[in-house]
Coordinates of N, CA and C in Angstrom, one line a residue:
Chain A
X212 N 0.8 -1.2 0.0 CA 0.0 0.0 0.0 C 0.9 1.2 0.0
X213 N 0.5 2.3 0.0 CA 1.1 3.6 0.0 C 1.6 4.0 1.6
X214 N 2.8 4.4 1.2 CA 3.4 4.9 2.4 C 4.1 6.0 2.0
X215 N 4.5 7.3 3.0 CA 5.6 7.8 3.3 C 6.6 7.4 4.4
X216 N 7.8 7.4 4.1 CA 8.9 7.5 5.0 C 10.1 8.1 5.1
X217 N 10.6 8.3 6.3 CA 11.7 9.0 5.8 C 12.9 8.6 6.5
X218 N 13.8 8.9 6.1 CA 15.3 7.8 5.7 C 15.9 8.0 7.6
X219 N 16.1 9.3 7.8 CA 16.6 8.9 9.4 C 15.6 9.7 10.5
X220 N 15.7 9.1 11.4 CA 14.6 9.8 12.4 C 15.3 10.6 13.8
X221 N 16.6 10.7 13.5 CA 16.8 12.0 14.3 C 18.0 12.8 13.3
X222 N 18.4 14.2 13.6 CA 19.1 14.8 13.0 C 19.9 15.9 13.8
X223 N 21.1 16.3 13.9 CA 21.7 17.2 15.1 C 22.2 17.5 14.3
X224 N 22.2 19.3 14.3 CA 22.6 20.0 13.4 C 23.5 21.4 14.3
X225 N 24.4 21.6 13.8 CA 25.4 22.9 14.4 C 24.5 24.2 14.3
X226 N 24.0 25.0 15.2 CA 23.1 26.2 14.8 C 24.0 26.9 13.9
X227 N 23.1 27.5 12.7 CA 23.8 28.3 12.0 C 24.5 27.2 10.0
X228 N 24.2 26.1 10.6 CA 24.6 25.2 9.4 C 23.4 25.0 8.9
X229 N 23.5 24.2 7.2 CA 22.2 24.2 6.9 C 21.6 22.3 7.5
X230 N 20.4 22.2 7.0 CA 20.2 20.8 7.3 C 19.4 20.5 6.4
X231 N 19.5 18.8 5.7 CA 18.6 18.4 4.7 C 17.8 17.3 5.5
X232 N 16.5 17.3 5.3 CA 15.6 16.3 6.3 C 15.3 15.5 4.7
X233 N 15.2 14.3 4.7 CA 15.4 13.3 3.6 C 13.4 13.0 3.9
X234 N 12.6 12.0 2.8 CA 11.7 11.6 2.9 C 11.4 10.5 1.7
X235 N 11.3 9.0 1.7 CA 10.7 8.7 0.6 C 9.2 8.9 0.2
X236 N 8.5 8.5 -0.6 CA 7.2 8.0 -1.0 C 7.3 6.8 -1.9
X237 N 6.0 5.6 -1.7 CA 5.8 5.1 -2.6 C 5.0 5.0 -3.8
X238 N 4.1 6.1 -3.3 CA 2.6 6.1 -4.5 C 2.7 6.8 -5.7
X239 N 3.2 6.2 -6.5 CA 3.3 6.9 -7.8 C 2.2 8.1 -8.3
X240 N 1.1 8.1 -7.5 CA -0.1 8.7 -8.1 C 0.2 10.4 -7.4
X241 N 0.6 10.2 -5.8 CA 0.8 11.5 -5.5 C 1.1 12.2 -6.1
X242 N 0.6 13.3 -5.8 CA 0.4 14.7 -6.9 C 1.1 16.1 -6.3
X243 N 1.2 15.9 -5.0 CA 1.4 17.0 -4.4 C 2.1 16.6 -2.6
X244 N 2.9 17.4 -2.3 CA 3.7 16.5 -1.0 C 3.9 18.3 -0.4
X245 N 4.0 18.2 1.3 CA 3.9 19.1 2.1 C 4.7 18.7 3.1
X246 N 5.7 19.8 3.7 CA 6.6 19.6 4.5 C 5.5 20.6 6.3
X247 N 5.4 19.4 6.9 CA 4.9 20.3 8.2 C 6.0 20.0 9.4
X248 N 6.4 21.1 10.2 CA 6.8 21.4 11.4 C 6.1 20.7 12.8
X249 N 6.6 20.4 13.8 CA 5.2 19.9 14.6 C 6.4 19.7 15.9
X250 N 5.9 21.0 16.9 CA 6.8 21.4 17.9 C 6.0 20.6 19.0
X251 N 6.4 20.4 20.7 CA 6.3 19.7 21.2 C 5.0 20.1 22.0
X252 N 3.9 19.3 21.9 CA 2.5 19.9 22.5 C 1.6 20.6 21.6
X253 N 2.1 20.8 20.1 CA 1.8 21.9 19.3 C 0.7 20.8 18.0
X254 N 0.2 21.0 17.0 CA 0.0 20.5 15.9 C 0.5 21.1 15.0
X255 N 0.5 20.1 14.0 CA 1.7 19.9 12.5 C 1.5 21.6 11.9
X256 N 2.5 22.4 11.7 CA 2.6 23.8 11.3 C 3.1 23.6 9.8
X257 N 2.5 24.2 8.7 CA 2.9 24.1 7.5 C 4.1 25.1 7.2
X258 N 5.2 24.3 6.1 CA 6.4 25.0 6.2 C 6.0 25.5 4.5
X259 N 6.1 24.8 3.6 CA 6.1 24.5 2.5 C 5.6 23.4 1.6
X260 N 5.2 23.6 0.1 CA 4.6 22.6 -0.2 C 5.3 22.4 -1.9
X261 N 4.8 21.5 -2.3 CA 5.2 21.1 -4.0 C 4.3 20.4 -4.5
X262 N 4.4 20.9 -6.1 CA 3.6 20.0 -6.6 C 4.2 19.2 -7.6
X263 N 3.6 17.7 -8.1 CA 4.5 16.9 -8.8 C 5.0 17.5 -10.3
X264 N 4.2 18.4 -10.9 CA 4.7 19.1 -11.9 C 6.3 20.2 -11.8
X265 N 6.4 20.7 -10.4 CA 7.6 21.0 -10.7 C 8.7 20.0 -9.3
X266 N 9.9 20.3 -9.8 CA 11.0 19.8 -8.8 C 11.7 20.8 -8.1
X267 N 11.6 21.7 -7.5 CA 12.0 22.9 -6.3 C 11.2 23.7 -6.2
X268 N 11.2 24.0 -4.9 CA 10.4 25.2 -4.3 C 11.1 25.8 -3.3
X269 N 11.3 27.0 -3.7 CA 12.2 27.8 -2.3 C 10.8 28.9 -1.6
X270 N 10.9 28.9 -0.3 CA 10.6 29.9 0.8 C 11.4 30.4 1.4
X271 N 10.9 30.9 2.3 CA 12.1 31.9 3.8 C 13.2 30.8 4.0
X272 N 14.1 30.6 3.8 CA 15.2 29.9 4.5 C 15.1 28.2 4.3
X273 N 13.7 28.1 3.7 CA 13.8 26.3 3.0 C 13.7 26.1 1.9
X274 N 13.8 25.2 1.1 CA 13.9 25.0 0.0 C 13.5 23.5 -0.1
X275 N 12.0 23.1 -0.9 CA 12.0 21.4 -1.2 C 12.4 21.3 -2.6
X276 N 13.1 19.8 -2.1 CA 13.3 19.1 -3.7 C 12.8 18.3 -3.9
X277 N 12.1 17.9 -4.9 CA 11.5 16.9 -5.3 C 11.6 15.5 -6.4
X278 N 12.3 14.9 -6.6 CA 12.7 13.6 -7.4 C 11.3 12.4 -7.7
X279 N 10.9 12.6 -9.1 CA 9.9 11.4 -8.5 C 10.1 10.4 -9.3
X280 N 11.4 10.7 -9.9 CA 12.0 8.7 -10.6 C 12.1 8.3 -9.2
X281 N 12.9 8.6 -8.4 CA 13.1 8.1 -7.2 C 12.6 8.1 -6.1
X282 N 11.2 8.9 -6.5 CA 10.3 9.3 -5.7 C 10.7 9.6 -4.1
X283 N 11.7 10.3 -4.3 CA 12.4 11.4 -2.9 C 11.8 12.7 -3.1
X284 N 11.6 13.1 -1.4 CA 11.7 14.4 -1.2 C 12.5 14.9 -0.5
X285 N 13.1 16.5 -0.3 CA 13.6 16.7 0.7 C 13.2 18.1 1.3
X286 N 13.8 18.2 2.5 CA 13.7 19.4 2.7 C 15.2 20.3 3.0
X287 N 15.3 21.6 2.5 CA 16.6 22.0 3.1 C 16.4 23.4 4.2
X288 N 16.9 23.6 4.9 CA 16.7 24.6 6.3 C 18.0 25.2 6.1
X289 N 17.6 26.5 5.7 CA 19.6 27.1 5.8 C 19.4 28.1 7.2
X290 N 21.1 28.2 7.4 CA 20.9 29.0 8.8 C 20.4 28.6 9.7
X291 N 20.2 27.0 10.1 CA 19.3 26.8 10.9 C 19.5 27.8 12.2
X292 N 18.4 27.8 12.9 CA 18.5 28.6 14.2 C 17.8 27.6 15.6
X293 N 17.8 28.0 16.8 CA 17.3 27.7 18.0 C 15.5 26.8 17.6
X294 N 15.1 27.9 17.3 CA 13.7 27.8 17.1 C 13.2 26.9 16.0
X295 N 14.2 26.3 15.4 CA 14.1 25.1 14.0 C 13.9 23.7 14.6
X296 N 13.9 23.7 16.1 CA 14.2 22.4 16.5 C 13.3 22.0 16.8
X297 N 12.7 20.7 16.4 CA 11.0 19.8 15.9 C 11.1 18.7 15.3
X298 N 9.7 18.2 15.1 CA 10.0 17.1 14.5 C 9.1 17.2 13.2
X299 N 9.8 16.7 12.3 CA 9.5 17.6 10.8 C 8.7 16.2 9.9
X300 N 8.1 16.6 9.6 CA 7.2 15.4 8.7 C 7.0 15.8 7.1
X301 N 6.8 15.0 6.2 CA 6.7 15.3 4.9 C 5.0 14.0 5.2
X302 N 4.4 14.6 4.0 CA 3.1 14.3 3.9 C 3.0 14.6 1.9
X303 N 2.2 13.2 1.6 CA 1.6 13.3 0.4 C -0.3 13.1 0.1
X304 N -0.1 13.5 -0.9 CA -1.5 13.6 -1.2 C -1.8 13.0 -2.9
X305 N -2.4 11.8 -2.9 CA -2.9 11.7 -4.3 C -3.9 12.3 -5.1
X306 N -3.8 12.1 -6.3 CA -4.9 12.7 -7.1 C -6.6 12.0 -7.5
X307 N -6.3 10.9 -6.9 CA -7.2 10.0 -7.1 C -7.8 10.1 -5.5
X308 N -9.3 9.6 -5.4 CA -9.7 9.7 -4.6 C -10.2 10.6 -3.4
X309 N -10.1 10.6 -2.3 CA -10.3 11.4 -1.2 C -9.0 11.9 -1.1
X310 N -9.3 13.5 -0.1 CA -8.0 14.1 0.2 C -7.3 13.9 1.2
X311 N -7.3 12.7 1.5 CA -5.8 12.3 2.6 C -5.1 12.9 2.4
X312 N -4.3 13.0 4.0 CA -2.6 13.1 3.8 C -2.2 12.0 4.5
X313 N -1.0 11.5 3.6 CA -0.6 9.8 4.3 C 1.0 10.9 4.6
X314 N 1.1 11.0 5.9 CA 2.4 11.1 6.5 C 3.5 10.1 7.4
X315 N 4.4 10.4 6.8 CA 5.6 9.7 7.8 C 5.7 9.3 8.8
X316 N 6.6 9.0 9.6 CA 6.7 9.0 11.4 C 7.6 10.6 11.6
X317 N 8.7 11.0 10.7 CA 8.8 12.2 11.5 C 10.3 12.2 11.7
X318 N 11.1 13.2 11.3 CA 12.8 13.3 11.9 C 12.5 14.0 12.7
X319 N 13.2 13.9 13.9 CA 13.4 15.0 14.8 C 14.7 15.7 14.9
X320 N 14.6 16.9 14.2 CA 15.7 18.1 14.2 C 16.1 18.2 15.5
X321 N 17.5 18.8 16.0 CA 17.8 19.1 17.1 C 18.8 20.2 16.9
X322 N 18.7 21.2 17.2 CA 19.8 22.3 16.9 C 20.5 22.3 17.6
X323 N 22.2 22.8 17.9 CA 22.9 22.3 18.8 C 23.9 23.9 18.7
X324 N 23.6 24.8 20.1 CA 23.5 25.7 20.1 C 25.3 26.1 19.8
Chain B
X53 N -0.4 31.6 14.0 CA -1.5 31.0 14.2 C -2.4 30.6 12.6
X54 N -3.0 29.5 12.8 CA -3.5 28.9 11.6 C -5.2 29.6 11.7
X55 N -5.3 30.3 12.7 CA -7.2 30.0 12.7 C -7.8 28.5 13.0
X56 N -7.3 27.6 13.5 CA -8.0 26.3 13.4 C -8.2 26.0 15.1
X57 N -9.6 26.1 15.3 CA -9.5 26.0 16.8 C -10.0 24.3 17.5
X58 N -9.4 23.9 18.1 CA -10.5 22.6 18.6 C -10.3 22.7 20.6
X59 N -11.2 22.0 21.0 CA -11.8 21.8 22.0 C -12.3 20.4 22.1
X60 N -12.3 19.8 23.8 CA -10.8 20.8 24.9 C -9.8 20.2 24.5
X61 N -8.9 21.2 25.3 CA -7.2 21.2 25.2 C -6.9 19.3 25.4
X62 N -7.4 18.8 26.6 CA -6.8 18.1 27.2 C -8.3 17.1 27.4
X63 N -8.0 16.2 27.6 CA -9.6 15.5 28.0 C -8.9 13.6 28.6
X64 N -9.5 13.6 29.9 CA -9.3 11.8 30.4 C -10.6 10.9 30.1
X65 N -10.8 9.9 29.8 CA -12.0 9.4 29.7 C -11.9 7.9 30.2
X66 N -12.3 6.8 30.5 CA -12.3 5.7 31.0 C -12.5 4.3 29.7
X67 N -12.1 3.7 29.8 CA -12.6 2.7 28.9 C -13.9 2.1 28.4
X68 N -14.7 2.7 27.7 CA -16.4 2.3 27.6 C -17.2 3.2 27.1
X69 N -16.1 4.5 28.0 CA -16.8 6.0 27.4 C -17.0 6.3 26.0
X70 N -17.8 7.2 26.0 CA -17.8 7.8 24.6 C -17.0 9.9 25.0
X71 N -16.7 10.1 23.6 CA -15.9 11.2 23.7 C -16.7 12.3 22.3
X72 N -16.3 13.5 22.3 CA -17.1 14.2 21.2 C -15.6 15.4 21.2
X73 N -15.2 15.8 20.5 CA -14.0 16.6 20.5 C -14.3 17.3 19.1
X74 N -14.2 18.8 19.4 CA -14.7 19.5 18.5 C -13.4 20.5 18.1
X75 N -14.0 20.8 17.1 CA -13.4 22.0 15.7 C -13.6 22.9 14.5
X76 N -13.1 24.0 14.7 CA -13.7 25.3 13.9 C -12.5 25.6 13.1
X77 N -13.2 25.6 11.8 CA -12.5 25.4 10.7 C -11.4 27.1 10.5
X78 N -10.4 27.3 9.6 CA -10.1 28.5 9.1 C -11.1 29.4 8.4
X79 N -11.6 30.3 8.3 CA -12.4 31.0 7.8 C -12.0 30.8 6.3
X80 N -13.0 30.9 6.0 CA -13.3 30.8 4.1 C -12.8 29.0 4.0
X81 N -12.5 28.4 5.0 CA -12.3 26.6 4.6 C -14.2 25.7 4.5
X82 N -13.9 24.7 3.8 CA -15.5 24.6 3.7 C -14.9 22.7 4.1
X83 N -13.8 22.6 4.2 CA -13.8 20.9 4.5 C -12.6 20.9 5.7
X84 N -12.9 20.1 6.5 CA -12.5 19.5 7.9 C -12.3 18.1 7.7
X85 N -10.8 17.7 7.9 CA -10.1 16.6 8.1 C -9.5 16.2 9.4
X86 N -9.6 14.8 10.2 CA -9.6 14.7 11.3 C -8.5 13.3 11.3
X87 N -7.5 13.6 12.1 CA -6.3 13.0 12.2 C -6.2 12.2 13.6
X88 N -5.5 10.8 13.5 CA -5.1 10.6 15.1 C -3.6 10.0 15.2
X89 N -3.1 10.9 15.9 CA -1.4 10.5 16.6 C -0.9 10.2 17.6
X90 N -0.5 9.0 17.1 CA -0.1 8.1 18.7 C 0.9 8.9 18.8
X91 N 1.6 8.6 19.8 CA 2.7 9.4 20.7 C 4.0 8.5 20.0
X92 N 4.7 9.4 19.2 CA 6.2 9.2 18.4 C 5.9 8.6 17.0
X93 N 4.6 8.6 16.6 CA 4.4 8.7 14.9 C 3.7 10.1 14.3
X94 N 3.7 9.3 13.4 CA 2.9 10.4 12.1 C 1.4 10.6 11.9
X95 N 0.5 11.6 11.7 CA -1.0 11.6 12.7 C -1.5 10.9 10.8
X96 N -2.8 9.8 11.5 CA -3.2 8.9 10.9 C -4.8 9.5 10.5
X97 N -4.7 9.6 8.9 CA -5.9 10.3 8.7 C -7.6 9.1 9.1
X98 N -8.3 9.9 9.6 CA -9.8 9.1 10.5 C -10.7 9.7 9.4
X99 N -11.0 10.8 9.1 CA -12.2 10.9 8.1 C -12.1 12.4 7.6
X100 N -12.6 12.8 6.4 CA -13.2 14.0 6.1 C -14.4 14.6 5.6
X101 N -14.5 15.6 6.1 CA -16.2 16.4 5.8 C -15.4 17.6 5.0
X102 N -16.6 17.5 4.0 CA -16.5 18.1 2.6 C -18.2 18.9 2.7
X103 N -18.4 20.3 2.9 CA -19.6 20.7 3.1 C -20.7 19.9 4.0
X104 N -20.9 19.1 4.1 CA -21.0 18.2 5.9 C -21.3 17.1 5.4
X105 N -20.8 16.8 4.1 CA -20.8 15.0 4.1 C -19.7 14.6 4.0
X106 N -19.3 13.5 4.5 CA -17.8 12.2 4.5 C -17.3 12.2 3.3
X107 N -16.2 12.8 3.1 CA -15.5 12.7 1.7 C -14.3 11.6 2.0
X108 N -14.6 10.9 2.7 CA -13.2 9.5 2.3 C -13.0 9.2 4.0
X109 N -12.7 8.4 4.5 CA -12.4 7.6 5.0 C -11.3 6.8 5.5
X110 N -10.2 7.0 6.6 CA -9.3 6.0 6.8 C -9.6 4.7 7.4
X111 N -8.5 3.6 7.8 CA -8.6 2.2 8.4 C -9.3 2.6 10.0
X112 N -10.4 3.0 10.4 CA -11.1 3.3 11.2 C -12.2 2.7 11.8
X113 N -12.7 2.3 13.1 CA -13.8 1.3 13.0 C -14.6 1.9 12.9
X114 N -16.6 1.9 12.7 CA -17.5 2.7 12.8 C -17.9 3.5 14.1
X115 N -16.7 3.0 15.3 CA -16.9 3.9 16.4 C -16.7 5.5 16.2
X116 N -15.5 5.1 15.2 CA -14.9 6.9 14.6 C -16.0 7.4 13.9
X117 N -16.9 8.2 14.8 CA -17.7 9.1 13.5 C -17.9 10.5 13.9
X118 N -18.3 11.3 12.9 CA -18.3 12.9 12.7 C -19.6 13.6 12.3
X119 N -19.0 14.7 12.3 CA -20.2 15.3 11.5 C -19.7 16.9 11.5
X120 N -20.2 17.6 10.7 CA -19.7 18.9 9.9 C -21.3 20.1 9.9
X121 N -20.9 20.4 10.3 CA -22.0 21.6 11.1 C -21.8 22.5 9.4
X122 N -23.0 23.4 9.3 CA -23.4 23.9 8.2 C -22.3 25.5 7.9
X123 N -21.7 25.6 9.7 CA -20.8 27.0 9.9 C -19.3 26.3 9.2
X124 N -19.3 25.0 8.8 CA -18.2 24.0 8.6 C -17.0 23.9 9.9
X125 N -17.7 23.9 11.0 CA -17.1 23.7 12.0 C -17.8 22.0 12.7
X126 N -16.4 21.3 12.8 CA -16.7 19.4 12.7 C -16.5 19.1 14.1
X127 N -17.3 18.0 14.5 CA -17.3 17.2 15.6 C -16.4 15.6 15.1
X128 N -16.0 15.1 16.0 CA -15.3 13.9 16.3 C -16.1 13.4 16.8
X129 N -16.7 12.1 17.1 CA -17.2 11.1 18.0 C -16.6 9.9 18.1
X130 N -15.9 9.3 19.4 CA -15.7 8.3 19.3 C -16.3 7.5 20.8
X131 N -16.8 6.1 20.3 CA -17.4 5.4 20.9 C -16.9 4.3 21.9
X132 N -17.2 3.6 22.7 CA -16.7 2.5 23.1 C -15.6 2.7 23.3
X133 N -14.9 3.6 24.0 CA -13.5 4.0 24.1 C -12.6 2.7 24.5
X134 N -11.5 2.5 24.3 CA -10.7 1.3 24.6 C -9.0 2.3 24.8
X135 N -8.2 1.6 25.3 CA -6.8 2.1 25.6 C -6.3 2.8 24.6
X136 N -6.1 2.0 23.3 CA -5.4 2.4 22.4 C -5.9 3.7 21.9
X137 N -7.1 3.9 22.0 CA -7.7 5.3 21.3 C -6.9 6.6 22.1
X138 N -6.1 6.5 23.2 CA -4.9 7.2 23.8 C -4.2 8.2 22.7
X139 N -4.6 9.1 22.5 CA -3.6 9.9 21.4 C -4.3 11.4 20.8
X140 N -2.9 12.3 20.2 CA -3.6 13.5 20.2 C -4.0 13.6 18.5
X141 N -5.7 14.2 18.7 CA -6.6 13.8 17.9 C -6.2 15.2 17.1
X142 N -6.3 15.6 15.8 CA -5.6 16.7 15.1 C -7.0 17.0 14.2
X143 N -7.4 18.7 14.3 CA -8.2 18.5 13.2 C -7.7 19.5 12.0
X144 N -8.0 19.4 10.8 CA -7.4 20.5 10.1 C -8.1 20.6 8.7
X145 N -8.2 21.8 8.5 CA -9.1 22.3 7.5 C -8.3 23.1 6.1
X146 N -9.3 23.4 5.0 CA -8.9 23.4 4.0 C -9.9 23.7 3.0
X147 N -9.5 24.3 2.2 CA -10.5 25.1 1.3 C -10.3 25.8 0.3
X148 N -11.3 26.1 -0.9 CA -11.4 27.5 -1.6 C -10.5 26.5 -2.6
X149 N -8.9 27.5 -3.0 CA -8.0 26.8 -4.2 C -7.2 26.0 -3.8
X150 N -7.4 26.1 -2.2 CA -6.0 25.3 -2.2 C -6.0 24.1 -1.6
X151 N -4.6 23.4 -1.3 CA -5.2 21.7 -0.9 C -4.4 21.6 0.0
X152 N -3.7 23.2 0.3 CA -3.1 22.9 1.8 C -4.1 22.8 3.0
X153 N -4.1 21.6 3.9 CA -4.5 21.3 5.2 C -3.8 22.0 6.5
X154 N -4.6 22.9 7.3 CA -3.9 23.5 8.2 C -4.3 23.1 9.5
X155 N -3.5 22.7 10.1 CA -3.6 22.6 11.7 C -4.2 22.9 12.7
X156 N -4.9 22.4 13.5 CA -5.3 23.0 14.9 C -4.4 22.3 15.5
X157 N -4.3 22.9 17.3 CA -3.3 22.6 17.7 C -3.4 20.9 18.2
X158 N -4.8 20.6 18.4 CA -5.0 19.1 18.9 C -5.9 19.1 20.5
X159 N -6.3 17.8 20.5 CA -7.1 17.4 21.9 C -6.3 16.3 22.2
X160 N -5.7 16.5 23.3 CA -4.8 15.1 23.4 C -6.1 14.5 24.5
X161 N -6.5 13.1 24.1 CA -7.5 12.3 24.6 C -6.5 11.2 25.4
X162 N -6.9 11.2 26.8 CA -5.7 9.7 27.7 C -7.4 9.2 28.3
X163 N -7.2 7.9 27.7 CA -8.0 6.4 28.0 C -7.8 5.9 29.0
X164 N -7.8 5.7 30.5 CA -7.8 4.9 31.4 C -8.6 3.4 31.7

């Protein structure tokens, strides 16, 4: 069946370095994939998003890439800072059907002051 | 802040109980999607309301049910509460052009 996952589930990063959070998918049909934030007590905070027609998206200080021969995503964090540290989920969405989002388990960033 | 409100923050219930956990959509969203996350995964989609009928469905028993008020603000019901139903319940809405789902902060539900 369809899954996301993503390749490591913790991540320690130098504050001030950048950091790439990795994610696979299997569903070929996904159309569209979302990077959410999700701090401790909090619910999932939207960072950025993509759609399968293009392969990068840059915002404030992130940037996703998107591969769908290999059906990877990523995320990149530049400058990370204090306040970047969470646990980061990638989520997809197919075109077929209802609008789920089938998400990951989740890296957990840690910034390391 | 997303605009996505739900209620309550916090809720204990006992094993048998039933529960109702509510949520008010982002302004101008007209569909409410309802999530549940165990403690150290990824939140597991339970169902969506699309103008106040069920637009799809996750691996959920018929205990999981809802409903979508006409203000497009949605209720949760779950029934026959059991242990495992322990987790924080996510709701998040969405609308208009776009197909981003936005967060409320959650009802963390503990089953005793």
């Amino acid at each position: 069946g369809e899954s996301v996952g993503l390749h490591l589930p913790t991540l320690s990063v130098q504050e001030g370095d950048n950091s790439i959070i990795n994610c696979a998918y299997s569903n070929s049909a996904s159309d569209y994939f979302i990077w959410y934030k999700q701090e401790s007590g909090k619910g999932p905070q939207f960072i950025i998003d993509i759609r399968s027609n293009m392969d990068k998206r840059q915002g404030q200080r992130v940037t996703v890439l998107l591969n769908k021969t290999v059906k990877h995503l990523s995320l990149q964090i530049a400058a990370t800072q204090p306040g970047d540290s969470a646990v980061y989920f990638c989520a997809e969405k197919s075109n077929f059907g209802n609008e789920k989002l089938t998400f990951g388990t989740g890296t957990r960033l840690t910034i390391i002051p | 802040e997303t605009g996505v409100t739900q209620s309550p923050t916090h809720l204990i219930k006992t094993r048998g109980q039933q529960v109702t956990l509510r949520c008010s959509s982002q302004s101008g969203h007209n569909t409410v999607s309802w999530y549940q996350q165990a403690l150290g995964q990824g939140p597991q989609f339970i169902f969506q309301y699309y103008r106040e009928e069920e637009n799809g469905r996750g691996n959920f028993p018929p205990r999981f049910s809802g409903l979508q008020f006409p203000n497009y603000s949605s209720e949760l019901n779950v029934n026959a509460l059991e242990l495992d139903d322990s987790a924080l319940y996510l709701c998040a809405s969405s609308g208009g052009a776009e197909d981003t789902q936005y967060f409320g902060p959650g009802t963390r539900l503990t089953v005793l």
